[in-house]
Structure formats: C-alpha cells, structure tokens
Coordinates of N, CA, C and O in Angstrom, one line a residue:
M14 N 25.8 39.4 -39.6 CA 25.1 39.1 -40.9 C 26.1 39.8 -41.7 O 26.4 41.1 -41.5
A15 N 26.5 39.3 -42.9 CA 27.5 40.1 -43.9 C 26.9 39.5 -45.1 O 26.3 38.7 -45.5
C16 N 27.5 40.5 -46.0 CA 26.9 40.0 -47.5 C 27.8 40.8 -48.7 O 28.6 41.7 -48.3
C17 N 27.8 40.1 -49.9 CA 28.7 41.0 -50.8 C 27.7 40.5 -52.0 O 27.5 39.3 -52.2
G18 N 27.3 41.3 -53.0 CA 26.9 41.0 -54.1 C 25.3 41.7 -53.8 O 24.8 41.9 -52.8
D19 N 24.8 42.0 -54.8 CA 23.3 42.9 -54.9 C 22.3 41.9 -54.4 O 21.7 42.6 -53.4
T20 N 22.1 40.9 -54.9 CA 21.1 39.9 -54.4 C 21.4 39.3 -53.1 O 20.7 39.4 -52.4
P21 N 22.6 38.7 -52.5 CA 22.9 38.5 -51.3 C 22.5 39.6 -50.2 O 22.1 39.4 -49.3
T22 N 22.7 40.9 -50.5 CA 22.4 42.1 -49.8 C 21.3 42.3 -49.6 O 20.7 42.6 -48.5
L23 N 20.4 42.1 -50.7 CA 19.0 42.1 -50.6 C 18.3 41.2 -49.5 O 17.3 41.4 -48.8
E24 N 18.9 39.9 -49.6 CA 18.4 38.5 -48.8 C 18.7 39.0 -47.4 O 18.2 38.8 -46.7
I25 N 19.6 39.5 -47.2 CA 20.5 39.6 -46.0 C 19.5 40.8 -45.2 O 19.4 40.5 -43.8
L26 N 19.4 41.8 -46.0 CA 18.7 42.8 -45.5 C 17.1 42.2 -45.1 O 16.6 42.9 -44.0
A27 N 16.7 41.6 -46.0 CA 15.5 40.8 -45.6 C 15.5 40.0 -44.7 O 14.3 40.0 -43.7
A28 N 16.3 39.3 -44.3 CA 16.4 38.2 -43.1 C 16.4 39.0 -41.9 O 16.0 38.9 -41.0
T29 N 17.2 40.1 -42.0 CA 17.7 41.3 -40.9 C 16.2 41.7 -40.3 O 16.0 41.8 -39.2
S30 N 15.6 42.1 -41.5 CA 14.1 42.9 -41.1 C 13.2 41.7 -40.4 O 12.7 42.1 -39.5
I31 N 13.1 40.4 -40.6 CA 12.4 39.5 -40.2 C 12.8 39.2 -38.7 O 12.2 39.0 -37.7
L32 N 14.2 39.0 -38.7 CA 14.8 38.9 -37.3 C 14.5 40.0 -36.2 O 14.2 39.8 -35.0
R33 N 14.5 41.5 -36.9 CA 14.4 42.3 -35.8 C 12.9 42.3 -35.5 O 12.6 43.1 -34.5
E34 N 11.8 41.9 -36.5 CA 10.6 42.0 -36.1 C 10.0 40.9 -35.2 O 9.2 41.4 -34.3
H35 N 10.7 39.8 -35.3 CA 10.2 38.5 -34.5 C 11.3 38.5 -33.2 O 10.7 37.8 -32.2
L36 N 12.3 39.1 -33.1 CA 13.1 38.8 -32.3 C 14.0 40.1 -32.1 O 15.4 40.2 -32.4
P37 N 13.3 41.1 -31.4 CA 13.9 42.4 -31.3 C 15.0 42.2 -30.4 O 15.9 43.2 -30.3
E38 N 14.9 41.6 -29.2 CA 15.9 41.4 -28.3 C 17.4 40.8 -29.2 O 18.5 41.3 -28.1
L39 N 17.4 40.4 -30.3 CA 18.7 39.8 -30.7 C 19.3 41.0 -31.4 O 18.7 42.0 -32.2
K40 N 20.5 41.3 -31.0 CA 21.3 42.2 -31.9 C 21.9 41.6 -32.9 O 22.5 41.0 -33.1
V41 N 21.6 42.5 -34.1 CA 22.3 42.1 -35.3 C 23.0 42.9 -36.2 O 22.2 44.2 -36.3
R42 N 24.0 42.8 -36.4 CA 24.9 43.8 -37.4 C 24.8 43.4 -38.6 O 25.1 42.1 -39.0
V43 N 24.8 44.3 -39.8 CA 24.7 43.9 -41.0 C 26.4 44.8 -41.6 O 26.0 45.7 -41.5
V44 N 27.2 43.8 -42.4 CA 28.2 44.1 -42.9 C 28.1 44.1 -44.2 O 27.9 42.9 -44.5
N45 N 28.4 45.0 -45.2 CA 28.1 45.0 -46.6 C 29.4 45.1 -47.2 O 30.1 45.9 -46.8
V46 N 30.4 43.7 -47.6 CA 31.2 44.0 -48.1 C 31.5 44.5 -49.6 O 31.3 43.5 -50.3
V47 N 32.2 45.5 -49.9 CA 32.2 46.0 -51.2 C 33.4 45.5 -51.9 O 33.6 45.0 -52.9
D48 N 34.6 45.4 -51.0 CA 36.0 44.9 -51.6 C 36.2 44.0 -50.8 O 36.6 43.7 -49.9
L49 N 36.2 42.6 -51.5 CA 36.6 41.5 -51.0 C 37.8 41.1 -50.8 O 38.1 40.5 -49.1
M50 N 39.0 42.0 -51.2 CA 40.3 42.0 -50.4 C 40.5 42.5 -49.0 O 41.4 42.3 -48.5
K51 N 39.1 43.1 -48.9 CA 39.1 43.6 -47.0 C 39.3 42.6 -46.1 O 39.8 42.7 -44.9
L52 N 38.8 41.5 -46.5 CA 38.7 40.1 -45.9 C 40.1 39.7 -45.6 O 40.5 39.0 -44.4
E53 N 41.2 39.9 -46.3 CA 42.2 39.2 -45.9 C 43.3 40.2 -45.1 O 42.8 41.4 -44.9
P54 N 44.1 39.8 -44.4 CA 44.9 40.2 -43.6 C 45.8 41.2 -44.1 O 46.0 41.2 -45.6
S55 N 46.1 42.5 -43.6 CA 46.9 43.8 -44.2 C 48.3 43.2 -44.7 O 48.6 44.0 -45.5
T56 N 48.8 42.1 -44.4 CA 50.1 41.6 -44.8 C 49.7 40.9 -45.6 O 50.9 40.4 -46.5
E57 N 48.8 40.6 -46.3 CA 48.8 39.6 -47.6 C 48.1 40.7 -48.7 O 48.4 40.0 -49.8
H58 N 47.5 41.5 -48.2 CA 46.8 42.6 -49.5 C 47.1 44.0 -49.1 O 46.8 44.2 -48.0
P59 N 47.4 44.6 -50.0 CA 47.2 46.1 -49.7 C 45.8 46.6 -49.2 O 45.8 47.4 -48.5
H60 N 44.7 45.9 -49.5 CA 43.4 46.7 -49.3 C 43.1 45.6 -47.9 O 42.0 46.0 -47.3
G61 N 43.8 44.5 -47.6 CA 43.3 44.0 -46.5 C 43.1 44.9 -45.2 O 43.9 45.6 -45.0
L62 N 42.4 44.4 -44.1 CA 42.2 45.0 -43.0 C 43.0 44.4 -42.0 O 43.6 43.0 -42.0
S63 N 43.7 45.1 -40.9 CA 44.3 44.5 -39.7 C 43.5 43.7 -38.9 O 42.3 43.8 -39.0
D64 N 44.0 42.9 -38.4 CA 43.4 42.0 -37.4 C 42.4 42.8 -36.5 O 41.5 42.4 -36.2
L65 N 43.2 43.7 -35.8 CA 42.3 44.8 -35.1 C 41.3 45.1 -35.7 O 40.1 45.4 -35.0
D66 N 41.4 45.7 -36.7 CA 40.2 46.5 -37.4 C 38.9 45.1 -38.0 O 38.1 45.4 -38.0
Y67 N 39.7 44.1 -38.7 CA 38.8 43.2 -38.7 C 38.0 42.6 -37.8 O 36.9 42.4 -38.0
D68 N 38.2 42.3 -36.4 CA 37.7 42.0 -35.2 C 36.8 43.1 -34.6 O 36.0 42.4 -34.1
S69 N 37.1 44.2 -35.2 CA 36.3 45.1 -34.6 C 34.9 45.2 -35.4 O 33.9 45.6 -34.7
I70 N 35.0 44.6 -36.5 CA 33.6 44.7 -37.5 C 33.3 43.4 -37.4 O 32.0 43.2 -37.1
F71 N 33.8 42.2 -37.4 CA 33.2 40.9 -37.3 C 33.2 40.3 -36.1 O 32.8 39.0 -36.0
T72 N 33.9 40.7 -34.9 CA 34.0 40.4 -33.6 C 35.1 39.1 -33.6 O 35.4 38.6 -34.9
K73 N 35.5 38.5 -32.5 CA 36.4 37.6 -32.6 C 35.6 36.3 -32.0 O 36.3 35.1 -32.5
D74 N 34.1 36.2 -31.8 CA 33.8 35.0 -31.2 C 32.2 34.8 -31.9 O 31.7 33.9 -31.6
K75 N 31.7 35.9 -32.5 CA 30.2 35.9 -32.9 C 30.2 35.1 -34.1 O 30.8 35.1 -35.1
H76 N 29.0 34.4 -34.3 CA 28.8 33.9 -35.4 C 28.4 34.9 -36.5 O 27.7 35.8 -36.3
I77 N 28.9 34.5 -37.8 CA 28.4 35.5 -39.1 C 28.1 34.3 -39.9 O 28.5 33.5 -40.5
V78 N 26.5 35.1 -40.5 CA 26.1 34.5 -41.8 C 26.4 35.2 -42.7 O 25.8 36.5 -42.6
F79 N 27.3 34.8 -43.7 CA 27.6 35.2 -45.1 C 27.0 35.2 -46.1 O 27.1 34.1 -46.5
G80 N 26.2 36.1 -46.6 CA 25.4 35.9 -48.1 C 26.6 36.7 -49.2 O 27.0 37.5 -49.2
F81 N 26.7 35.5 -50.0 CA 27.9 35.6 -51.1 C 27.3 35.4 -52.5 O 26.7 34.3 -52.7
H82 N 27.9 36.4 -53.7 CA 27.5 36.0 -54.9 C 28.2 35.0 -55.6 O 28.1 35.1 -56.9
G83 N 28.9 34.4 -55.1 CA 29.8 33.5 -55.7 C 29.9 32.1 -54.7 O 29.0 31.9 -54.0
Y84 N 31.1 31.4 -55.2 CA 31.2 30.1 -54.3 C 31.7 30.3 -52.9 O 32.7 31.2 -52.8
P85 N 31.1 29.8 -51.9 CA 31.5 30.1 -50.5 C 32.9 29.6 -50.1 O 33.5 30.6 -49.1
W86 N 33.7 28.7 -50.7 CA 34.9 28.5 -50.4 C 35.9 29.8 -50.6 O 36.8 29.9 -49.9
L87 N 35.7 31.0 -51.3 CA 36.6 31.9 -51.7 C 36.5 33.0 -50.2 O 37.4 33.0 -50.0
I88 N 35.3 33.0 -49.9 CA 34.9 33.7 -48.6 C 36.2 32.8 -47.2 O 37.0 33.4 -46.9
H89 N 35.8 31.6 -47.3 CA 36.6 30.9 -46.4 C 38.1 31.1 -46.5 O 38.8 31.1 -45.8
R90 N 38.8 31.3 -47.6 CA 39.9 31.2 -48.2 C 40.6 32.6 -47.8 O 41.6 32.7 -47.5
L91 N 39.7 33.4 -48.0 CA 40.1 35.0 -47.5 C 40.1 35.1 -46.1 O 40.6 36.0 -45.6
T92 N 39.5 34.2 -45.5 CA 39.4 34.6 -44.0 C 40.0 33.6 -43.1 O 39.8 33.6 -41.9
Y93 N 40.5 32.6 -43.5 CA 40.9 31.5 -42.8 C 42.1 31.9 -41.9 O 42.4 31.0 -40.7
R94 N 42.8 33.1 -42.1 CA 43.9 33.2 -41.1 C 43.1 34.3 -39.9 O 43.9 34.5 -39.0
R95 N 42.0 34.6 -40.0 CA 41.1 35.3 -39.1 C 41.1 34.5 -37.7 O 40.7 33.4 -37.9
A96 N 40.9 35.5 -36.8 CA 40.8 34.6 -35.2 C 39.2 34.2 -35.2 O 39.1 32.9 -34.5
N97 N 38.2 34.9 -35.8 CA 37.0 34.4 -35.9 C 36.4 33.3 -36.8 O 36.6 33.6 -38.1
Q98 N 36.4 31.9 -36.4 CA 36.3 31.2 -37.7 C 34.6 30.4 -37.6 O 34.3 29.6 -37.8
N99 N 33.9 31.5 -36.9 CA 32.2 31.2 -36.8 C 31.7 31.6 -38.3 O 30.7 32.3 -38.0
L100 N 32.3 31.5 -39.3 CA 31.6 31.9 -40.5 C 31.2 30.8 -41.3 O 31.3 29.8 -41.2
H101 N 29.9 31.3 -41.4 CA 29.0 30.3 -42.1 C 28.6 31.1 -43.6 O 27.6 31.8 -43.6
V102 N 29.1 30.8 -44.4 CA 28.9 31.3 -46.0 C 28.0 30.5 -46.5 O 27.8 29.5 -47.0
R103 N 26.9 31.5 -47.4 CA 25.8 31.1 -48.4 C 26.1 31.6 -49.7 O 26.2 32.8 -49.5
G104 N 26.2 30.6 -50.4 CA 26.4 31.2 -51.8 C 26.0 30.2 -53.0 O 25.4 29.5 -52.6
Y105 N 26.8 30.2 -53.9 CA 26.4 29.5 -55.2 C 26.7 27.8 -54.8 O 27.9 27.9 -54.4
I106 N 25.9 27.1 -54.9 CA 25.9 25.6 -54.7 C 25.7 24.9 -56.0 O 25.3 23.9 -56.0
E107 N 25.7 25.8 -57.2 CA 25.2 24.9 -58.3 C 23.8 24.2 -58.4 O 23.6 23.4 -59.1
E108 N 22.9 25.1 -57.9 CA 21.6 24.4 -57.9 C 20.9 25.4 -58.4 O 21.0 26.7 -58.6
G109 N 20.2 25.0 -59.7 CA 19.5 25.9 -60.7 C 19.1 25.4 -62.0 O 19.2 24.5 -62.2
T110 N 18.2 26.3 -62.5 CA 17.2 25.7 -63.6 C 16.5 27.2 -64.1 O 16.5 28.5 -63.5
I111 N 16.0 26.6 -65.2 CA 14.8 27.7 -65.6 C 13.7 27.9 -64.6 O 12.9 26.9 -64.6
T112 N 13.8 29.1 -63.6 CA 12.9 29.4 -62.8 C 12.6 30.6 -62.4 O 13.4 31.7 -63.0
T113 N 12.2 31.1 -61.4 CA 12.2 32.7 -60.6 C 13.2 33.0 -60.2 O 14.3 32.3 -59.5
P114 N 13.6 34.6 -60.2 CA 15.0 34.7 -59.5 C 15.0 34.4 -57.8 O 16.0 33.8 -57.7
F115 N 13.7 34.2 -57.3 CA 14.0 34.1 -55.9 C 14.2 32.6 -55.8 O 14.6 32.2 -54.6
D116 N 13.4 32.0 -56.5 CA 13.5 30.4 -56.3 C 14.8 29.9 -56.7 O 15.1 29.0 -55.9
L117 N 15.7 30.7 -57.4 CA 17.1 30.3 -57.6 C 17.6 30.4 -56.2 O 18.6 29.7 -55.7
R118 N 17.5 31.5 -55.6 CA 18.1 31.9 -54.2 C 17.5 30.6 -53.4 O 18.4 30.0 -52.4
V119 N 16.4 30.6 -53.5 CA 16.1 29.1 -52.3 C 16.8 28.0 -52.7 O 17.0 27.6 -51.7
Q120 N 16.8 27.7 -54.0 CA 17.7 26.5 -54.3 C 19.0 26.4 -53.9 O 19.6 25.4 -53.7
N121 N 19.6 27.6 -53.7 CA 20.9 27.9 -53.4 C 21.1 28.0 -51.9 O 22.0 28.5 -51.4
R122 N 20.1 27.9 -51.4 CA 19.8 28.5 -49.7 C 20.2 29.8 -49.2 O 21.0 29.9 -48.2
L123 N 20.1 30.6 -50.5 CA 20.8 32.2 -50.0 C 19.2 33.2 -49.9 O 19.4 34.3 -49.9
D124 N 18.1 32.6 -49.7 CA 17.1 33.5 -49.7 C 17.0 33.7 -47.9 O 17.5 33.2 -47.3
R125 N 16.1 34.6 -47.9 CA 15.6 35.4 -46.3 C 15.3 34.2 -45.4 O 15.4 34.1 -44.4
F126 N 14.4 33.4 -45.9 CA 14.0 32.2 -45.2 C 15.1 31.3 -44.5 O 14.9 31.2 -43.5
H127 N 15.8 30.8 -45.5 CA 16.9 30.2 -44.8 C 18.2 30.5 -44.2 O 18.6 30.3 -43.0
L128 N 18.0 32.1 -44.5 CA 19.1 32.7 -43.6 C 18.7 32.9 -42.3 O 19.7 32.7 -41.2
V129 N 17.3 33.3 -42.1 CA 16.8 33.4 -40.7 C 16.8 32.2 -40.1 O 17.2 32.0 -38.8
C130 N 16.6 30.9 -40.7 CA 16.7 29.4 -39.9 C 18.2 29.5 -39.6 O 18.5 28.6 -38.6
D131 N 19.3 29.9 -40.4 CA 20.6 29.8 -40.1 C 20.9 30.4 -38.9 O 21.6 29.8 -38.0
V132 N 20.1 31.6 -38.9 CA 20.8 32.7 -37.5 C 20.2 31.6 -36.1 O 20.8 31.3 -35.2
I133 N 18.9 31.0 -36.3 CA 18.3 30.3 -35.3 C 19.1 29.2 -35.0 O 19.4 28.7 -33.6
D134 N 19.6 28.6 -35.9 CA 20.0 27.2 -35.6 C 21.5 27.6 -34.9 O 22.1 26.5 -34.2
R135 N 22.1 28.9 -35.1 CA 23.3 29.1 -34.7 C 23.4 29.5 -33.0 O 24.3 29.7 -32.2
L136 N 22.0 30.0 -32.6 CA 21.8 30.5 -31.7 C 20.7 30.0 -30.7 O 19.8 30.3 -30.4
P137 N 21.1 28.6 -30.1 CA 19.9 28.1 -29.4 C 19.3 28.5 -28.2 O 18.2 28.5 -27.9
E138 N 20.1 29.5 -27.6 CA 19.5 30.1 -26.2 C 18.3 31.3 -26.7 O 17.7 31.9 -25.9
L139 N 18.3 31.2 -28.0 CA 16.8 32.2 -28.6 C 15.5 31.6 -27.8 O 14.6 32.5 -27.9
G140 N 15.6 30.1 -27.6 CA 14.5 29.8 -27.4 C 13.2 29.4 -28.1 O 13.1 29.6 -29.3
A141 N 12.1 29.2 -27.5 CA 10.8 29.0 -28.2 C 10.2 30.1 -29.1 O 9.8 29.8 -30.1
T142 N 10.4 31.3 -28.7 CA 10.3 32.4 -29.9 C 10.9 31.9 -31.1 O 10.1 31.9 -32.4
A143 N 12.1 31.6 -31.0 CA 12.8 31.4 -32.2 C 12.4 30.4 -32.9 O 12.6 30.0 -34.2
S144 N 12.3 29.1 -32.2 CA 11.8 28.0 -32.9 C 10.4 28.0 -33.6 O 10.5 27.6 -34.7
Y145 N 9.3 29.0 -32.6 CA 8.3 29.5 -33.7 C 8.6 30.1 -34.8 O 8.0 29.8 -36.4
L146 N 9.4 31.1 -35.1 CA 9.9 31.7 -35.9 C 10.8 30.6 -37.1 O 10.1 30.7 -38.6
K147 N 11.6 29.7 -36.8 CA 11.9 29.0 -37.6 C 10.8 27.9 -38.4 O 10.7 27.9 -39.9
Q148 N 10.2 27.8 -37.7 CA 8.8 26.9 -38.6 C 8.1 27.8 -39.2 O 7.5 27.3 -40.3
T149 N 7.8 28.9 -38.8 CA 7.2 30.0 -39.9 C 8.0 30.1 -40.9 O 7.6 30.3 -42.2
M150 N 9.4 30.2 -40.9 CA 10.1 30.2 -42.2 C 10.2 29.0 -43.1 O 10.1 29.2 -44.3
Q151 N 10.2 28.2 -42.4 CA 9.9 26.8 -43.3 C 8.5 26.8 -43.9 O 8.4 26.2 -44.7
D152 N 7.6 27.3 -43.2 CA 6.2 27.3 -43.8 C 6.2 28.1 -45.2 O 5.5 28.0 -46.1
K153 N 6.9 29.3 -44.9 CA 7.0 30.1 -46.2 C 7.7 29.6 -47.2 O 7.4 30.0 -48.3
L154 N 8.6 28.8 -46.8 CA 9.3 28.2 -48.1 C 8.3 27.1 -48.8 O 8.5 26.9 -50.0
V155 N 7.5 26.4 -48.1 CA 6.6 25.6 -48.7 C 5.7 26.4 -49.4 O 5.0 26.1 -50.7
E156 N 5.1 27.7 -48.8 CA 4.2 28.6 -49.5 C 5.1 29.0 -50.7 O 4.3 29.2 -52.1
H157 N 6.2 29.3 -50.8 CA 6.8 29.7 -52.0 C 6.7 29.1 -52.9 O 6.3 29.1 -54.2
K158 N 7.1 27.5 -52.8 CA 7.3 26.5 -53.8 C 5.9 26.4 -54.2 O 5.9 26.2 -55.8
R159 N 4.9 26.4 -53.6 CA 3.4 26.0 -54.1 C 3.1 27.4 -55.1 O 2.5 27.3 -56.2
Y160 N 3.4 28.5 -54.8 CA 3.0 29.7 -55.4 C 3.8 29.7 -56.6 O 3.2 30.1 -57.9
V161 N 5.1 29.3 -56.7 CA 6.2 29.4 -58.1 C 5.4 28.3 -59.0 O 5.4 28.5 -60.1
D162 N 5.0 27.3 -58.4 CA 4.5 26.2 -59.2 C 3.2 26.3 -59.8 O 2.9 25.9 -61.0
T163 N 2.3 27.2 -58.8 CA 1.3 27.5 -59.8 C 1.0 28.8 -60.6 O 0.5 29.0 -61.5
Y164 N 1.7 29.9 -60.2 CA 1.8 31.0 -61.0 C 3.1 31.3 -62.0 O 2.9 32.2 -62.5
G165 N 4.2 30.5 -61.4 CA 5.4 30.8 -62.4 C 6.0 32.1 -62.3 O 7.0 32.4 -63.0
Q166 N 5.9 32.7 -61.2 CA 6.5 33.9 -60.6 C 6.7 34.0 -58.9 O 5.8 33.2 -58.5
D167 N 7.5 34.8 -58.7 CA 7.6 34.8 -57.0 C 6.2 35.6 -56.5 O 5.9 36.3 -57.1
M168 N 6.0 35.0 -55.3 CA 5.3 35.7 -54.6 C 5.4 37.7 -54.5 O 6.3 38.0 -54.5
P169 N 4.1 37.6 -54.4 CA 4.1 39.7 -53.9 C 4.9 39.9 -53.1 O 5.6 41.0 -53.1
E170 N 4.8 39.4 -52.0 CA 5.7 39.8 -50.7 C 7.2 39.8 -51.2 O 7.9 40.6 -50.4
I171 N 7.6 38.9 -51.8 CA 9.1 38.9 -52.1 C 9.3 40.0 -53.4 O 10.4 40.9 -53.1
L172 N 8.5 40.1 -54.4 CA 8.8 41.3 -55.5 C 8.1 42.6 -54.9 O 9.2 43.5 -55.7
D173 N 7.6 42.9 -53.9 CA 7.4 44.0 -53.6 C 8.1 44.5 -52.4 O 8.0 45.8 -51.8
W174 N 9.3 43.8 -51.7 CA 9.8 44.0 -50.5 C 10.6 45.0 -50.6 O 11.5 45.3 -51.6
K175 N 10.5 46.0 -49.7 CA 11.5 47.1 -49.4 C 11.8 47.1 -48.3 O 11.1 46.7 -47.1
W176 N 13.0 47.7 -47.9 CA 13.6 48.0 -46.7 C 12.7 49.0 -46.0 O 12.4 50.2 -46.4
A177 N 12.2 48.7 -44.8 CA 11.3 49.8 -44.1 C 12.1 50.6 -43.1 O 12.8 49.9 -42.4
S178 N 11.9 52.0 -43.4 CA 12.7 52.7 -42.6 C 12.2 52.7 -41.0 O 11.3 52.5 -40.7
E179 N 13.5 52.8 -40.1 CA 13.1 52.6 -38.8 C 12.7 53.9 -38.2 O 13.4 54.9 -38.7
T180 N 11.9 53.8 -37.1 CA 11.3 55.2 -36.7 C 12.1 55.4 -35.4 O 12.7 54.9 -34.9

C-alpha cells in the first residue's frame, strides 16, 4: 500500500488496519510518499531514487495499491520506467458533488472499503476469508450510502476513526 496526500493516507491506513485485523497472515507495507519526485529514477530527477532503492521499498513484483490526491495518470507517468508495473493507482476520477467528505472518497473509489477490495482482487490466493471480507466491505458501502442519504453526514465509525496503536 502506498499513499500521497492527507486524505489518501488516512484511507490507506484505515484499509491497512482492516486488512491486518481480518487477514493477519497478510504482510502489508505502507509507504507514505511525501516527495513525488522520489518516484522518478535518479537519472531523471535530482530527488529521484535509484532503481535499487526504489525496488527495496516497492519491490520488483508485488502489487501496489496507491492512493493519490490527484489524477492517477501522474503516478503512472512518474513510475513507468520502474521494474514493478503492478501499480494500481486510486485517485481523482472527477466524480463529485455536494456531499460528505467520505462520500466523495467513495465516489472516487479512494475509500478504505474499495481499497480493501482492491487488495483482495489482486490476491486470489487469500481464499474464502478474503471473499467474506470483500462481501463485508461491499455491505459497508451500502450501509454508508444509506447513512449519508438518511443523515447527510458520514457514519460515526468514519468520523471517529483513529489509528489503533499496536501492542
């Protein structure tokens, strides 16, 4: 999991929390990208990472679900020369209206529930437990829609979410 921007970072962390709770055997790394130019090769930009450094962070072959606070194509353009092309960027897709902050994330498929489903879709070897979790996430999206339509605000579990410290 990777992210850039405050809202995508919040949702990536929330998705990671869900994955760790329900699929504890799954190893998930979160990379928070602060300087987008780090994604470019060092030969292209002075801030860019060498291929060795980039691969040590993002791997050469693992799937990367990347939440971005802009258009997904930008991340693809910055990383197109990298070895790992298993990059799945979620960002602004021009869906929006006057609604709640979380509902805008849902409409752009940048919310925790869609992100968890993205991971599950990319890892079919996770099996039945993951299928059950995916259905749970789809049910949460339906619950979210009903709640926003009824109350005009995000569900308390979204508004009150905090990263739980690990023991």
